[in-house]
Coordinates of C-alpha atoms in Angstrom, one line a residue:
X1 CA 0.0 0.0 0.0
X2 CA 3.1 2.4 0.3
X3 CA 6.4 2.5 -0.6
X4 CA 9.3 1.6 1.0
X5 CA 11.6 4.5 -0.6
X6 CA 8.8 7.4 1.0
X7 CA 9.3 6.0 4.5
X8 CA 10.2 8.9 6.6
X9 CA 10.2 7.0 10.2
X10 CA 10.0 3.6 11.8
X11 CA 10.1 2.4 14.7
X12 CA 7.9 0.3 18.0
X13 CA 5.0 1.0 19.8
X14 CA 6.3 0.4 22.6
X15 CA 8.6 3.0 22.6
X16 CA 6.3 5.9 21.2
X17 CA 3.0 5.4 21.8
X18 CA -0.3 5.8 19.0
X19 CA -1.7 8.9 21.0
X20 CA 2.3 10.2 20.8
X21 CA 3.2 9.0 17.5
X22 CA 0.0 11.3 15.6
X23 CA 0.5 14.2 17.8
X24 CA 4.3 13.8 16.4
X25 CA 2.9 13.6 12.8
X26 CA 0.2 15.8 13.5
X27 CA 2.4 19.1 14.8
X28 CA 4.1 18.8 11.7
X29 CA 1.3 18.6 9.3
X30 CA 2.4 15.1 8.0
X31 CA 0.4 13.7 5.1
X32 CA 0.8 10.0 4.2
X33 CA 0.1 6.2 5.6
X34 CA 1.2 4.6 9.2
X35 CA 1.5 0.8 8.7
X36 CA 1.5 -0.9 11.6
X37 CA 2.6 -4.5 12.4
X38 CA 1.5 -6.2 14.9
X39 CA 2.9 -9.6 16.4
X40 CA -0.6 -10.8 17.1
X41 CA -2.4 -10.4 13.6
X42 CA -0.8 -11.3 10.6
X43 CA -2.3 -8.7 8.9
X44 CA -1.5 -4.9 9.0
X45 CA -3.5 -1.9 10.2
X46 CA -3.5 1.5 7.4
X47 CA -3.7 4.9 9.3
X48 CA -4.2 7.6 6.6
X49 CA -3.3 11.0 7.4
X50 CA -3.7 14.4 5.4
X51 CA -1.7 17.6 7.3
X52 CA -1.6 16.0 10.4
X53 CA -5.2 14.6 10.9
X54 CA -6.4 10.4 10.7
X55 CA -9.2 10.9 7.9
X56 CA -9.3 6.7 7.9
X57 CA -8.0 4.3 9.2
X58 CA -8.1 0.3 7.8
X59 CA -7.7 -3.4 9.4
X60 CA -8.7 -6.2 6.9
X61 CA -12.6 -4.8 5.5
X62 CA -13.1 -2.8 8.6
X63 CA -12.4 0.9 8.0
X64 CA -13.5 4.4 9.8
X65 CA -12.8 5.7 13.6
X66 CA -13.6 2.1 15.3
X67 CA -10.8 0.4 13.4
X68 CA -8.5 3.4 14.5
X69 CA -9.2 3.2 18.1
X70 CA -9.1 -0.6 18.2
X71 CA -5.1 0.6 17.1
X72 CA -4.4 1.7 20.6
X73 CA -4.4 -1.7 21.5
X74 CA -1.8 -2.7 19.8
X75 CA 0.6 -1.7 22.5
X76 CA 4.0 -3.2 20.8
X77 CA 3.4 -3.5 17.2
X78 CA 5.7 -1.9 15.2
X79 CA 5.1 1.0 13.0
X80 CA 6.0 3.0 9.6
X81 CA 5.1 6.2 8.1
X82 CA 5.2 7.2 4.5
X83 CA 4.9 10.5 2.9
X84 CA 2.4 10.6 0.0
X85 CA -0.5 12.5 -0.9
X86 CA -4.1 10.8 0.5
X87 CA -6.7 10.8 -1.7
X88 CA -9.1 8.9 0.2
X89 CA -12.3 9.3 1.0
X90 CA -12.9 11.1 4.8
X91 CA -14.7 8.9 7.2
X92 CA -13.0 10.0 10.6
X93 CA -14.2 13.6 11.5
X94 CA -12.9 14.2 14.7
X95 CA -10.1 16.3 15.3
X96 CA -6.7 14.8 16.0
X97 CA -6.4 15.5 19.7
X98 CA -9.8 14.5 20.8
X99 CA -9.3 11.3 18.8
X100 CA -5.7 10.9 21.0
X101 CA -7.4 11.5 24.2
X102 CA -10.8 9.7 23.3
X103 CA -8.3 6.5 22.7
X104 CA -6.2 7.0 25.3
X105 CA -8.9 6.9 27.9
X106 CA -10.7 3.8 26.1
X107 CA -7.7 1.4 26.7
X108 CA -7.9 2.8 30.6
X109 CA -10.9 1.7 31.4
X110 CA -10.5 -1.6 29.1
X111 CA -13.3 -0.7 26.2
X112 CA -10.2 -1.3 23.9
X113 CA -8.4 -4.7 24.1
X114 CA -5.2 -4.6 24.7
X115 CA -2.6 -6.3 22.5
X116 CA 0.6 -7.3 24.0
X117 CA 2.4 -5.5 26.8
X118 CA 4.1 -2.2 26.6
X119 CA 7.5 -0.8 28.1
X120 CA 7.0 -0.7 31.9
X121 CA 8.7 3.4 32.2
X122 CA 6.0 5.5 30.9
X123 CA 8.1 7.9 28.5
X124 CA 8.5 11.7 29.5
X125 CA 5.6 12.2 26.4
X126 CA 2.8 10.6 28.2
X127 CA -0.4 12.5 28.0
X128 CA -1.6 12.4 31.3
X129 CA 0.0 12.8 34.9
X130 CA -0.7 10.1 37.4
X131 CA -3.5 12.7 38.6
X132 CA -5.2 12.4 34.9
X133 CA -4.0 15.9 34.3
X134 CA -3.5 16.3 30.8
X135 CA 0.3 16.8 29.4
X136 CA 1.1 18.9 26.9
X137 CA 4.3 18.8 24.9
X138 CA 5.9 20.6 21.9
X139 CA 7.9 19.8 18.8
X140 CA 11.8 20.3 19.2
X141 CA 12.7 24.0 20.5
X142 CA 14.3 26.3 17.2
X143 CA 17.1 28.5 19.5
X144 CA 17.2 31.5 17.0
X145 CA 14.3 32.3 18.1
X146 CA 15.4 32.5 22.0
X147 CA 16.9 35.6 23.2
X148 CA 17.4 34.9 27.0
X149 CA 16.7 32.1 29.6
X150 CA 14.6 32.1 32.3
X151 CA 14.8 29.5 35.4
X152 CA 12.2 28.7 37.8
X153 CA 11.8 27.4 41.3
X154 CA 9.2 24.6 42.3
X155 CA 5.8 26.4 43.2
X156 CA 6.7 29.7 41.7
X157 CA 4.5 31.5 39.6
X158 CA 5.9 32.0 35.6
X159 CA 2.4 34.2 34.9
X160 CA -0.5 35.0 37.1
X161 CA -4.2 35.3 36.1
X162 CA -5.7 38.9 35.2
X163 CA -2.4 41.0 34.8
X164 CA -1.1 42.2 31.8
X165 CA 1.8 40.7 30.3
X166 CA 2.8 40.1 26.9
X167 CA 6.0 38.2 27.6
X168 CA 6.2 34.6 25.8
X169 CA 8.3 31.8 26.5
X170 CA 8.9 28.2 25.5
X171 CA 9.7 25.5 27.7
X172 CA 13.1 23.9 27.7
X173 CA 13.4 21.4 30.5
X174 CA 10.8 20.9 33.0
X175 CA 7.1 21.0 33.5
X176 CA 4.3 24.0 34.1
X177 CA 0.5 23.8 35.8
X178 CA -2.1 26.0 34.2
X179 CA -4.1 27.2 36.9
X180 CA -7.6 28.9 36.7
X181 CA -8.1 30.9 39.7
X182 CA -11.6 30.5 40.8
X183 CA -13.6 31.9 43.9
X184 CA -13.8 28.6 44.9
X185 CA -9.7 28.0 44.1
X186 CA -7.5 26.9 41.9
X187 CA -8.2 24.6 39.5
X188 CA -5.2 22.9 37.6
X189 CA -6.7 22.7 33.5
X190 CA -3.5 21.2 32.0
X191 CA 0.1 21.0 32.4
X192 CA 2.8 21.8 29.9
X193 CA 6.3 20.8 29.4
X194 CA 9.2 20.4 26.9
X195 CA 8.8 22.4 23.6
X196 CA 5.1 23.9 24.5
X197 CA 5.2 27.6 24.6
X198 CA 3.8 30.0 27.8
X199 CA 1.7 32.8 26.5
X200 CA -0.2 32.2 23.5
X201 CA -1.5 34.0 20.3
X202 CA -3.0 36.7 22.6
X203 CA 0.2 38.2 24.0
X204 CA 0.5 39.4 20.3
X205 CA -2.3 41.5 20.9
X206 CA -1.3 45.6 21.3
X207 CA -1.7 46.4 24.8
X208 CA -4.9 44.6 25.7
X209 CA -3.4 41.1 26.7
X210 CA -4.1 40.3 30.2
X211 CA -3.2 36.4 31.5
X212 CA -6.3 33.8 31.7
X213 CA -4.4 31.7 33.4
X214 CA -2.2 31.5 36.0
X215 CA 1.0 29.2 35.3
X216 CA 3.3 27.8 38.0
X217 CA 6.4 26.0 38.1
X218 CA 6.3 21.5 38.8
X219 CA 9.5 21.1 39.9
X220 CA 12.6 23.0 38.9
X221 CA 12.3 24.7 35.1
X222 CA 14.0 26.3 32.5
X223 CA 12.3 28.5 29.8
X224 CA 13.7 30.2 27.2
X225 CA 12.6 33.7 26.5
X226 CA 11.1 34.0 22.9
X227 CA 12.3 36.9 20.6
X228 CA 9.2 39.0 20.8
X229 CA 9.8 41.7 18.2
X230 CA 10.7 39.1 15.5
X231 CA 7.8 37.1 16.3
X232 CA 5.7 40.5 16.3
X233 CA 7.2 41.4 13.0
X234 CA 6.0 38.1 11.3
X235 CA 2.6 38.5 12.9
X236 CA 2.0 42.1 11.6
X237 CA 2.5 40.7 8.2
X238 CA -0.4 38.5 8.2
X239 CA -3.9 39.3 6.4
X240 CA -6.7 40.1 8.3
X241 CA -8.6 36.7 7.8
X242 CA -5.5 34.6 9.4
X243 CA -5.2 37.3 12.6
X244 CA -9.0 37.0 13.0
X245 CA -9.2 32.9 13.2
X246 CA -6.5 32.6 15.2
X247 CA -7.9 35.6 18.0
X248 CA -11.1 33.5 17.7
X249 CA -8.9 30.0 18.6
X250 CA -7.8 31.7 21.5
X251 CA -11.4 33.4 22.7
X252 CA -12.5 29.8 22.5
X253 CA -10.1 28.1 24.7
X254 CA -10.0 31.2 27.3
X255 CA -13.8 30.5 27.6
X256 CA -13.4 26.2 27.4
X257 CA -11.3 26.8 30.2
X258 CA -13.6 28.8 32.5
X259 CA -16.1 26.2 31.8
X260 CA -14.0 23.5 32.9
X261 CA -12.6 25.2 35.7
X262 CA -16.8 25.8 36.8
X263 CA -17.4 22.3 36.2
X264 CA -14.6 21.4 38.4
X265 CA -16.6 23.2 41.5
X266 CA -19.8 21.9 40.0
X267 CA -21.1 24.9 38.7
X268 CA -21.6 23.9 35.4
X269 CA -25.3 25.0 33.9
X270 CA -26.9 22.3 31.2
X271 CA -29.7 22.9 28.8
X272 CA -32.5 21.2 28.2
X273 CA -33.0 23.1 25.1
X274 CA -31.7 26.4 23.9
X275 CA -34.0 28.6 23.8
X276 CA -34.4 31.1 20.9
X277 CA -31.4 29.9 19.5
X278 CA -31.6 28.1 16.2
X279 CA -29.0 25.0 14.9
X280 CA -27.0 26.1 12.4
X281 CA -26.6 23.9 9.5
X282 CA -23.5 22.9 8.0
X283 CA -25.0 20.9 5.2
X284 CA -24.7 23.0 2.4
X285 CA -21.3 24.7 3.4
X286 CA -18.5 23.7 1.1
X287 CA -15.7 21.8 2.7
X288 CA -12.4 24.2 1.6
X289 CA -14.6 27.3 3.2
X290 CA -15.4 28.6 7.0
X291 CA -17.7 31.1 8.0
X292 CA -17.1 34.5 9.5
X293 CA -19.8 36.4 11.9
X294 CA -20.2 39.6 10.4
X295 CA -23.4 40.5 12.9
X296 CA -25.0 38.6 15.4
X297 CA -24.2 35.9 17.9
X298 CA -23.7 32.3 18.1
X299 CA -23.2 29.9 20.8
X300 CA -21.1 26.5 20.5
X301 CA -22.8 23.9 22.6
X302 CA -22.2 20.2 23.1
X303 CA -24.9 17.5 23.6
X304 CA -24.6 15.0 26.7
X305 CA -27.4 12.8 27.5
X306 CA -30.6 15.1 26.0
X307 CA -29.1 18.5 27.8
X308 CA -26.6 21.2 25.9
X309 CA -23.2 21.9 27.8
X310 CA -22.1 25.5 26.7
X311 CA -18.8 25.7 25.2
X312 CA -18.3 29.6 24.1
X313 CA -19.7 31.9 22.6
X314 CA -19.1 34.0 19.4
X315 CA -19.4 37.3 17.7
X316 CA -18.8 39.3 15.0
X317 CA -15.5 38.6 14.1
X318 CA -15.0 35.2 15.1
X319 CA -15.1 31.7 12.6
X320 CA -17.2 29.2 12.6
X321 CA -16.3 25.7 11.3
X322 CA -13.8 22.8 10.8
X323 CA -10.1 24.1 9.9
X324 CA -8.6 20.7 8.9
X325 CA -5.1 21.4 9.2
X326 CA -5.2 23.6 12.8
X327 CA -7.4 20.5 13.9
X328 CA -9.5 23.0 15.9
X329 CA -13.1 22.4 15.3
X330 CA -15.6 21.8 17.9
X331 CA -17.7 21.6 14.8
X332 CA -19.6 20.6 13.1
X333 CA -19.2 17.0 14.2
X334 CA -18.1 17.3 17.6
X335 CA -20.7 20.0 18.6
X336 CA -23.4 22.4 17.9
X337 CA -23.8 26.0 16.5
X338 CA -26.6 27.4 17.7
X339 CA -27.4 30.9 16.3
X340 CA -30.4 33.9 16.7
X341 CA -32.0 36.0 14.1
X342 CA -30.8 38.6 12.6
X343 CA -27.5 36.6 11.8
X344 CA -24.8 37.7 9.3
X345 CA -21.6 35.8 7.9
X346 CA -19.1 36.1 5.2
X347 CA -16.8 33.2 4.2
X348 CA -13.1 32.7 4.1
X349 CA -11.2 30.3 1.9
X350 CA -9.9 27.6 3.5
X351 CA -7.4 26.6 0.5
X352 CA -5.5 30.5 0.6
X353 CA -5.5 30.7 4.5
X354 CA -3.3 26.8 4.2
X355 CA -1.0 28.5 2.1
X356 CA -0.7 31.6 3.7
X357 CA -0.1 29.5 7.0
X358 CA 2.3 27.0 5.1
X359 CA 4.5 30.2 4.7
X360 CA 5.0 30.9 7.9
X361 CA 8.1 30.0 9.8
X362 CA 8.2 26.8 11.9
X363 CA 8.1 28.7 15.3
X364 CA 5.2 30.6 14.6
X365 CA 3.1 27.4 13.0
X366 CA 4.0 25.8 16.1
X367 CA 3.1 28.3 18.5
X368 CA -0.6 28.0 16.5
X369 CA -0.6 24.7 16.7
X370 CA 0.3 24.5 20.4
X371 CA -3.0 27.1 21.0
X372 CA -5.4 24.6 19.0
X373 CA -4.2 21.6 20.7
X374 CA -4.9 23.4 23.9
X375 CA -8.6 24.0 23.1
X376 CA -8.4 20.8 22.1
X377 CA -7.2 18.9 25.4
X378 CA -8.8 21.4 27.6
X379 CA -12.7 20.6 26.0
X380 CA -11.2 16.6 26.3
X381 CA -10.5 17.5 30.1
X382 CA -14.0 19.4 30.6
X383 CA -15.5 15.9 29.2
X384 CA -14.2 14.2 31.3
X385 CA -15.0 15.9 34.8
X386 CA -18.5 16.1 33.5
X387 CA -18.7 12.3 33.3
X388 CA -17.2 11.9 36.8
X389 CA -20.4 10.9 39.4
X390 CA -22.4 13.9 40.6
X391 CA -20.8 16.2 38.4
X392 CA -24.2 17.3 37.8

């Protein structure tokens, strides 16, 4: 099914996990096949990837998402990756990361079976602390971009939620808590370590960026301090559309997290309907386009067991609508848009915004990416404390 001269890597499952080995792929924006070989089928197992997302995945006649997470299982096959262009049909819709974390947490509570046994030392990768924090990690740290380094005691705080800062920083040895600060507390949303970056797409933001979060130091740690002005320079550069879809990313996963951190203290509020509002349909909307709220509001809601869990909401300004290669959507197939009248939106070409982002430097597409897989974890992590008992 592939080549053997586009194999890029190889290697075991047992030393880099699934969940690892396609956020890997994935922060890079890989397109092509993993084959995987395990010691317990005589048959293979066909992951198909296009810019970093599984759009199917294939184990004898069974194709889609089931066959893919059945693949966790396979705990010490081995694996390659080709490059090649996919032109496959889609049939897995859900984003990258919640298809990780969604697979991760089946083989924990044993809805996957699992195939052979895997390496004892969980790897410094792993995706969740022994808490079932989430752990977030970044690709390989590019140095020109660092003009200073930063160390850290255990405890101390790096940022603190509600002041104004716009410094950014990227992590080079050690491990962070995200914190929201809550009446109630602090609630720990995520953790971050190697190659993930402190202060997001925001801190580009003239004058007006003030911290979400609060983010202290696990243990000792060692941040470099990112070149701001050249970083600035190469944002200032961008068109309109591009600035305004990633400002949106990071409205969203500012507001994901205040859910979360409510749900935490049980103060989460579900719907038995919403209201007013109307669905808005996806249907008819071309794949290569997303929408853009020129007037009006909309809400972004999830549906768990008949009631509506409010994710964000959204105004003029903000996109609407799956952004394959970012892997940010909530939707349209992992939630709901609900909208009221009058309602306005514009379009934006999906096609010229890739290759305006494929232009950017390497630092600044990963800093992007590291914001979407945020939102990403941090709606997985709000999941899963509303499925905890008496959540609600």
């Amino acid at each position: 099914m592939n080549s053997n001269s586009n194999i890029v890597l190889k290697g075991s499952l047992t030393f880099l996990n699934l969940g690892e080995l396609l956020q890997l792929l994935g922060m890079s924006g890989s397109s092509g096949i993993i084959k995987l070989k395990g010691i317990h089928s005589e048959h293979s197992g066909f992951i198909y990837l296009v810019d970093g997302n599984p759009v199917d995945a294939e184990f004898n006649d069974a194709k889609g998402e089931d066959v893919l997470y059945a693949f966790f299982g396979w705990v010490d096959a081995d694996f390659e990756f080709s490059e090649e262009k996919i032109l496959r049909r889609r049939s897995i819709h859900k984003n990258r990361m919640e298809i990780i974390l969604d697979g991760l947490r089946k083989v924990d509570d044993g809805t996957i079976l699992k195939l052979g046994e895997a390496a004892p030392k969980k790897s410094k990768s792993a995706l969740k602390d022994e808490a079932g924090i989430p752990i977030i990690k970044g690709p390989l740290v590019d140095y020109l971009y660092i003009v200073d380094e930063d160390e850290f005691a255990d405890g101390q705080e790096i940022v603190v939620q509600s002041k104004f800062g716009n410094w950014l920083w990227v992590i080079l040895e050690g491990s962070v808590a995200v914190e929201r600060q809550q009446p109630e507390g602090p609630v720990t949303i995520s953790k971050l370590t190697d190659g993930a970056f402190i202060g997001g797409i925001g801190s580009l933001k003239e004058k007006t960026n003030i911290r979400s979060a609060t983010v202290r130091a696990v243990g000792n740690v060692q941040l470099g301090v990112m070149d701001f002005h050249r970083i600035m320079e190469e944002f200032s550069k961008i068109s309109q559309n591009l600035k305004q879809v990633l400002f949106s990313i990071e409205k969203r996963l500012n507001q994901v997290t205040t859910v979360c951190a409510k749900t935490h203290f049980k103060k989460m509020q579900a719907h038995e309907n919403m209201g007013d509002l109307h669905p808005l349909s996806f249907t008819e909307q071309s794949e290569d386009k997303i929408l853009k709220i020129v007037s009006g509001k909309a809400v972004v809601a999830k549906q768990i067991n008949n009631h509506f869990i409010v994710l964000c909401q959204l105004s003029a300004g903000d996109v609407i609508g799956n952004i394959p290669f970012l892997a940010t959507a909530h939707e349209p197939h992992s939630a709901m848009v609900f909208v009221a009248d009058p309602f306005e939106v514009d379009s934006i070409d999906l096609v010229d915004l890739k290759d305006e982002y494929d232009e950017l430097s390497q630092t600044f597409k990963n800093m992007i990416v590291h914001t979407s897989t945020c939102l990403s974890v941090t709606t997985g992590r709000l999941m899963e404390i509303i499925k905890k008992p008496g959540t609600r």
